[in-house]
mmCIF file with all atom_site columns, C-alpha atoms in Angstrom:
data_model
loop_
_atom_site.group_PDB
_atom_site.id
_atom_site.type_symbol
_atom_site.label_atom_id
_atom_site.label_alt_id
_atom_site.label_comp_id
_atom_site.label_asym_id
_atom_site.label_entity_id
_atom_site.label_seq_id
_atom_site.pdbx_PDB_ins_code
_atom_site.Cartn_x
_atom_site.Cartn_y
_atom_site.Cartn_z
_atom_site.occupancy
_atom_site.B_iso_or_equiv
_atom_site.pdbx_formal_charge
_atom_site.auth_seq_id
_atom_site.auth_comp_id
_atom_site.auth_asym_id
_atom_site.auth_atom_id
_atom_site.pdbx_PDB_model_num
ATOM 1   C CA . MET A 1 1   ? 87.753  100.688 95.816  1.00 0.00 ? 1   MET A CA 1
ATOM 2   C CA . LYS A 1 2   ? 88.760  97.038  95.911  1.00 0.00 ? 2   LYS A CA 1
ATOM 3   C CA . THR A 1 3   ? 92.282  96.198  94.946  1.00 0.00 ? 3   THR A CA 1
ATOM 4   C CA . ALA A 1 4   ? 93.352  93.073  93.127  1.00 0.00 ? 4   ALA A CA 1
ATOM 5   C CA . LEU A 1 5   ? 94.987  90.455  95.311  1.00 0.00 ? 5   LEU A CA 1
ATOM 6   C CA . HIS A 1 6   ? 98.511  89.391  94.572  1.00 0.00 ? 6   HIS A CA 1
ATOM 7   C CA . PRO A 1 7   ? 98.487  85.671  93.669  1.00 0.00 ? 7   PRO A CA 1
ATOM 8   C CA . GLU A 1 8   ? 101.418 84.894  95.978  1.00 0.00 ? 8   GLU A CA 1
ATOM 9   C CA . ILE A 1 9   ? 99.668  86.493  98.964  1.00 0.00 ? 9   ILE A CA 1
ATOM 10  C CA . MET A 1 10  ? 96.463  84.630  98.227  1.00 0.00 ? 10  MET A CA 1
ATOM 11  C CA . ALA A 1 11  ? 98.309  81.329  97.740  1.00 0.00 ? 11  ALA A CA 1
ATOM 12  C CA . ASP A 1 12  ? 100.185 81.720  101.051 1.00 0.00 ? 12  ASP A CA 1
ATOM 13  C CA . SER A 1 13  ? 96.964  82.524  102.880 1.00 0.00 ? 13  SER A CA 1
ATOM 14  C CA . GLN A 1 14  ? 95.190  79.507  101.436 1.00 0.00 ? 14  GLN A CA 1
ATOM 15  C CA . ASP A 1 15  ? 98.075  77.193  102.308 1.00 0.00 ? 15  ASP A CA 1
ATOM 16  C CA . SER A 1 16  ? 98.100  78.339  105.941 1.00 0.00 ? 16  SER A CA 1
ATOM 17  C CA . THR A 1 17  ? 94.320  77.839  106.137 1.00 0.00 ? 17  THR A CA 1
ATOM 18  C CA . ARG A 1 18  ? 94.620  74.304  104.796 1.00 0.00 ? 18  ARG A CA 1
ATOM 19  C CA . LYS A 1 19  ? 97.447  73.468  107.210 1.00 0.00 ? 19  LYS A CA 1
ATOM 20  C CA . ALA A 1 20  ? 95.428  74.626  110.216 1.00 0.00 ? 20  ALA A CA 1
ATOM 21  C CA . GLY A 1 21  ? 93.063  71.758  109.492 1.00 0.00 ? 21  GLY A CA 1
ATOM 22  C CA . SER A 1 22  ? 90.576  71.994  112.359 1.00 0.00 ? 22  SER A CA 1
ATOM 23  C CA . SER A 1 23  ? 88.377  74.743  110.945 1.00 0.00 ? 23  SER A CA 1
ATOM 24  C CA . GLN A 1 24  ? 88.220  76.580  107.689 1.00 0.00 ? 24  GLN A CA 1
ATOM 25  C CA . VAL A 1 25  ? 88.508  80.370  107.695 1.00 0.00 ? 25  VAL A CA 1
ATOM 26  C CA . PRO A 1 26  ? 85.594  81.903  105.770 1.00 0.00 ? 26  PRO A CA 1
ATOM 27  C CA . ALA A 1 27  ? 86.625  83.032  102.303 1.00 0.00 ? 27  ALA A CA 1
ATOM 28  C CA . ASP A 1 28  ? 85.536  86.631  103.008 1.00 0.00 ? 28  ASP A CA 1
ATOM 29  C CA . ASP A 1 29  ? 87.796  86.848  106.070 1.00 0.00 ? 29  ASP A CA 1
ATOM 30  C CA . LEU A 1 30  ? 90.693  85.416  104.119 1.00 0.00 ? 30  LEU A CA 1
ATOM 31  C CA . GLN A 1 31  ? 90.141  87.870  101.274 1.00 0.00 ? 31  GLN A CA 1
ATOM 32  C CA . ASN A 1 32  ? 89.873  90.833  103.677 1.00 0.00 ? 32  ASN A CA 1
ATOM 33  C CA . LYS A 1 33  ? 93.143  89.888  105.406 1.00 0.00 ? 33  LYS A CA 1
ATOM 34  C CA . ALA A 1 34  ? 94.914  89.452  102.074 1.00 0.00 ? 34  ALA A CA 1
ATOM 35  C CA . GLU A 1 35  ? 93.590  92.839  100.871 1.00 0.00 ? 35  GLU A CA 1
ATOM 36  C CA . GLN A 1 36  ? 94.759  94.550  104.074 1.00 0.00 ? 36  GLN A CA 1
ATOM 37  C CA . LEU A 1 37  ? 98.217  93.005  103.707 1.00 0.00 ? 37  LEU A CA 1
ATOM 38  C CA . SER A 1 38  ? 98.336  93.929  100.027 1.00 0.00 ? 38  SER A CA 1
ATOM 39  C CA . GLN A 1 39  ? 97.212  97.522  100.662 1.00 0.00 ? 39  GLN A CA 1
ATOM 40  C CA . ALA A 1 40  ? 99.723  97.978  103.489 1.00 0.00 ? 40  ALA A CA 1
ATOM 41  C CA . GLN A 1 41  ? 102.519 97.224  101.032 1.00 0.00 ? 41  GLN A CA 1
ATOM 42  C CA . GLN A 1 42  ? 101.265 99.611  98.336  1.00 0.00 ? 42  GLN A CA 1
ATOM 43  C CA . VAL A 1 43  ? 102.121 103.234 97.608  1.00 0.00 ? 43  VAL A CA 1
ATOM 44  C CA . GLU A 1 44  ? 99.328  105.275 96.039  1.00 0.00 ? 44  GLU A CA 1
ATOM 45  C CA . TYR A 1 45  ? 99.234  108.787 94.645  1.00 0.00 ? 45  TYR A CA 1
ATOM 46  C CA . ARG A 1 46  ? 96.428  110.791 93.061  1.00 0.00 ? 46  ARG A CA 1
ATOM 47  C CA . PHE A 1 47  ? 97.161  113.671 90.715  1.00 0.00 ? 47  PHE A CA 1
ATOM 48  C CA . HIS A 1 48  ? 95.092  116.154 88.757  1.00 0.00 ? 48  HIS A CA 1
ATOM 49  C CA . SER A 1 49  ? 95.838  118.629 86.004  1.00 0.00 ? 49  SER A CA 1
ATOM 50  C CA . PRO A 1 50  ? 92.812  120.929 85.681  1.00 0.00 ? 50  PRO A CA 1
ATOM 51  C CA . GLN A 1 51  ? 92.884  121.470 81.918  1.00 0.00 ? 51  GLN A CA 1
ATOM 52  C CA . LEU A 1 52  ? 94.372  118.164 80.777  1.00 0.00 ? 52  LEU A CA 1
ATOM 53  C CA . PRO A 1 53  ? 92.158  116.616 78.054  1.00 0.00 ? 53  PRO A CA 1
ATOM 54  C CA . LEU A 1 54  ? 90.679  113.135 78.445  1.00 0.00 ? 54  LEU A CA 1
ATOM 55  C CA . ALA A 1 55  ? 92.809  111.692 75.632  1.00 0.00 ? 55  ALA A CA 1
ATOM 56  C CA . VAL A 1 56  ? 96.000  112.932 77.281  1.00 0.00 ? 56  VAL A CA 1
ATOM 57  C CA . TYR A 1 57  ? 94.962  111.439 80.638  1.00 0.00 ? 57  TYR A CA 1
ATOM 58  C CA . GLN A 1 58  ? 94.473  108.130 78.832  1.00 0.00 ? 58  GLN A CA 1
ATOM 59  C CA . GLU A 1 59  ? 97.906  108.476 77.244  1.00 0.00 ? 59  GLU A CA 1
ATOM 60  C CA . VAL A 1 60  ? 99.503  109.243 80.634  1.00 0.00 ? 60  VAL A CA 1
ATOM 61  C CA . ALA A 1 61  ? 97.839  106.161 82.149  1.00 0.00 ? 61  ALA A CA 1
ATOM 62  C CA . ALA A 1 62  ? 99.016  104.001 79.227  1.00 0.00 ? 62  ALA A CA 1
ATOM 63  C CA . HIS A 1 63  ? 102.602 105.212 79.653  1.00 0.00 ? 63  HIS A CA 1
ATOM 64  C CA . LEU A 1 64  ? 102.507 104.625 83.417  1.00 0.00 ? 64  LEU A CA 1
ATOM 65  C CA . ARG A 1 65  ? 101.201 101.070 82.906  1.00 0.00 ? 65  ARG A CA 1
ATOM 66  C CA . GLN A 1 66  ? 104.333 100.292 80.883  1.00 0.00 ? 66  GLN A CA 1
ATOM 67  C CA . ILE A 1 67  ? 106.373 100.541 84.091  1.00 0.00 ? 67  ILE A CA 1
ATOM 68  C CA . ASN A 1 68  ? 106.682 97.072  85.583  1.00 0.00 ? 68  ASN A CA 1
ATOM 69  C CA . GLY A 1 69  ? 104.630 96.833  88.780  1.00 0.00 ? 69  GLY A CA 1
ATOM 70  C CA . VAL A 1 70  ? 102.668 100.068 88.324  1.00 0.00 ? 70  VAL A CA 1
ATOM 71  C CA . ASN A 1 71  ? 98.862  100.076 88.276  1.00 0.00 ? 71  ASN A CA 1
ATOM 72  C CA . THR A 1 72  ? 96.971  103.183 87.313  1.00 0.00 ? 72  THR A CA 1
ATOM 73  C CA . GLY A 1 73  ? 93.527  104.399 86.431  1.00 0.00 ? 73  GLY A CA 1
ATOM 74  C CA . LEU A 1 74  ? 91.450  107.508 85.895  1.00 0.00 ? 74  LEU A CA 1
ATOM 75  C CA . LEU A 1 75  ? 89.378  109.205 88.575  1.00 0.00 ? 75  LEU A CA 1
ATOM 76  C CA . PRO A 1 76  ? 85.879  110.387 87.684  1.00 0.00 ? 76  PRO A CA 1
ATOM 77  C CA . GLN A 1 77  ? 85.116  114.088 87.340  1.00 0.00 ? 77  GLN A CA 1
ATOM 78  C CA . THR A 1 78  ? 83.312  115.282 90.476  1.00 0.00 ? 78  THR A CA 1
ATOM 79  C CA . SER A 1 79  ? 82.243  118.729 89.301  1.00 0.00 ? 79  SER A CA 1
ATOM 80  C CA . LYS A 1 80  ? 78.464  119.211 89.140  1.00 0.00 ? 80  LYS A CA 1
ATOM 81  C CA . GLU A 1 81  ? 78.734  121.732 86.294  1.00 0.00 ? 81  GLU A CA 1
ATOM 82  C CA . PHE A 1 82  ? 80.141  121.130 82.839  1.00 0.00 ? 82  PHE A CA 1
ATOM 83  C CA . ASP A 1 83  ? 82.872  123.503 81.699  1.00 0.00 ? 83  ASP A CA 1
ATOM 84  C CA . TYR A 1 84  ? 84.531  123.222 78.284  1.00 0.00 ? 84  TYR A CA 1
ATOM 85  C CA . LEU A 1 85  ? 87.773  124.574 79.741  1.00 0.00 ? 85  LEU A CA 1
ATOM 86  C CA . GLN A 1 86  ? 87.992  121.919 82.465  1.00 0.00 ? 86  GLN A CA 1
ATOM 87  C CA . SER A 1 87  ? 89.119  118.322 82.082  1.00 0.00 ? 87  SER A CA 1
ATOM 88  C CA . GLN A 1 88  ? 86.514  115.603 81.686  1.00 0.00 ? 88  GLN A CA 1
ATOM 89  C CA . VAL A 1 89  ? 88.546  113.519 84.148  1.00 0.00 ? 89  VAL A CA 1
ATOM 90  C CA . GLY A 1 90  ? 88.932  114.056 87.878  1.00 0.00 ? 90  GLY A CA 1
ATOM 91  C CA . GLY A 1 91  ? 92.528  112.864 87.920  1.00 0.00 ? 91  GLY A CA 1
ATOM 92  C CA . VAL A 1 92  ? 94.766  109.820 87.728  1.00 0.00 ? 92  VAL A CA 1
ATOM 93  C CA . TRP A 1 93  ? 95.666  107.374 90.493  1.00 0.00 ? 93  TRP A CA 1
ATOM 94  C CA . ILE A 1 94  ? 98.999  105.555 90.546  1.00 0.00 ? 94  ILE A CA 1
ATOM 95  C CA . ARG A 1 95  ? 99.717  102.525 92.728  1.00 0.00 ? 95  ARG A CA 1
ATOM 96  C CA . TYR A 1 96  ? 102.813 100.352 93.078  1.00 0.00 ? 96  TYR A CA 1
ATOM 97  C CA . SER A 1 97  ? 104.578 98.162  95.585  1.00 0.00 ? 97  SER A CA 1
ATOM 98  C CA . ALA A 1 98  ? 106.514 99.974  98.299  1.00 0.00 ? 98  ALA A CA 1
ATOM 99  C CA . ALA A 1 99  ? 109.353 97.516  97.704  1.00 0.00 ? 99  ALA A CA 1
ATOM 100 C CA . ALA A 1 100 ? 109.619 98.699  94.078  1.00 0.00 ? 100 ALA A CA 1
ATOM 101 C CA . ALA A 1 101 ? 109.607 102.418 94.908  1.00 0.00 ? 101 ALA A CA 1
ATOM 102 C CA . ASP A 1 102 ? 113.312 102.905 94.088  1.00 0.00 ? 102 ASP A CA 1
ATOM 103 C CA . ILE A 1 103 ? 112.713 101.587 90.575  1.00 0.00 ? 103 ILE A CA 1
ATOM 104 C CA . CYS A 1 104 ? 109.210 102.954 89.891  1.00 0.00 ? 104 CYS A CA 1
ATOM 105 C CA . GLN A 1 105 ? 109.428 106.448 91.377  1.00 0.00 ? 105 GLN A CA 1
ATOM 106 C CA . PRO A 1 106 ? 112.026 107.952 88.985  1.00 0.00 ? 106 PRO A CA 1
ATOM 107 C CA . GLN A 1 107 ? 110.187 106.592 85.939  1.00 0.00 ? 107 GLN A CA 1
ATOM 108 C CA . ILE A 1 108 ? 106.825 107.886 87.198  1.00 0.00 ? 108 ILE A CA 1
ATOM 109 C CA . GLU A 1 109 ? 108.324 111.309 87.908  1.00 0.00 ? 109 GLU A CA 1
ATOM 110 C CA . ALA A 1 110 ? 109.842 111.459 84.406  1.00 0.00 ? 110 ALA A CA 1
ATOM 111 C CA . ILE A 1 111 ? 106.487 110.685 82.756  1.00 0.00 ? 111 ILE A CA 1
ATOM 112 C CA . LEU A 1 112 ? 104.553 113.153 84.917  1.00 0.00 ? 112 LEU A CA 1
ATOM 113 C CA . THR A 1 113 ? 107.191 115.847 84.338  1.00 0.00 ? 113 THR A CA 1
ATOM 114 C CA . TYR A 1 114 ? 107.008 115.327 80.574  1.00 0.00 ? 114 TYR A CA 1
ATOM 115 C CA . TYR A 1 115 ? 103.231 115.850 80.507  1.00 0.00 ? 115 TYR A CA 1
ATOM 116 C CA . GLY A 1 116 ? 103.333 118.564 83.172  1.00 0.00 ? 116 GLY A CA 1
ATOM 117 C CA . ASP A 1 117 ? 105.761 120.624 81.087  1.00 0.00 ? 117 ASP A CA 1
ATOM 118 C CA . ARG A 1 118 ? 103.444 120.435 78.083  1.00 0.00 ? 118 ARG A CA 1
ATOM 119 C CA . TYR A 1 119 ? 99.966  120.679 79.602  1.00 0.00 ? 119 TYR A CA 1
ATOM 120 C CA . GLY A 1 120 ? 100.331 122.331 83.009  1.00 0.00 ? 120 GLY A CA 1
ATOM 121 C CA . GLN A 1 121 ? 101.611 121.294 86.396  1.00 0.00 ? 121 GLN A CA 1
ATOM 122 C CA . TRP A 1 122 ? 100.096 118.406 88.350  1.00 0.00 ? 122 TRP A CA 1
ATOM 123 C CA . GLU A 1 123 ? 98.255  118.959 91.608  1.00 0.00 ? 123 GLU A CA 1
ATOM 124 C CA . THR A 1 124 ? 98.265  116.294 94.301  1.00 0.00 ? 124 THR A CA 1
ATOM 125 C CA . LEU A 1 125 ? 94.804  115.148 95.374  1.00 0.00 ? 125 LEU A CA 1
ATOM 126 C CA . SER A 1 126 ? 93.992  113.821 98.818  1.00 0.00 ? 126 SER A CA 1
ATOM 127 C CA . ARG A 1 127 ? 92.674  110.290 99.160  1.00 0.00 ? 127 ARG A CA 1
#
């Protein structure tokens, strides 16, 4: 999954390329380096609640997005068989800057605890 580049990282990379002068770095190489730098500074978690309805997953994601610096999205369901008692969603991913962990983590935990208490505990998914 591609991650969005942070404008300040991209701007710094472009400035250093322009200052080098002698040869231009291909845009793909520049983008790959910026993505690697951006990903190295990110914290990501993936959680799943087996019976959590789609609408509640969407609500959880909306609440998490209200935290400054937090990006989130829904994971697709990977089960080959449909089951009315299982969630239509595979889980939720949460990503934020490692530098903002002290601010983001308590708010994320509060939101996940709120929904976990009402709909069932969260399970951590591997990447």
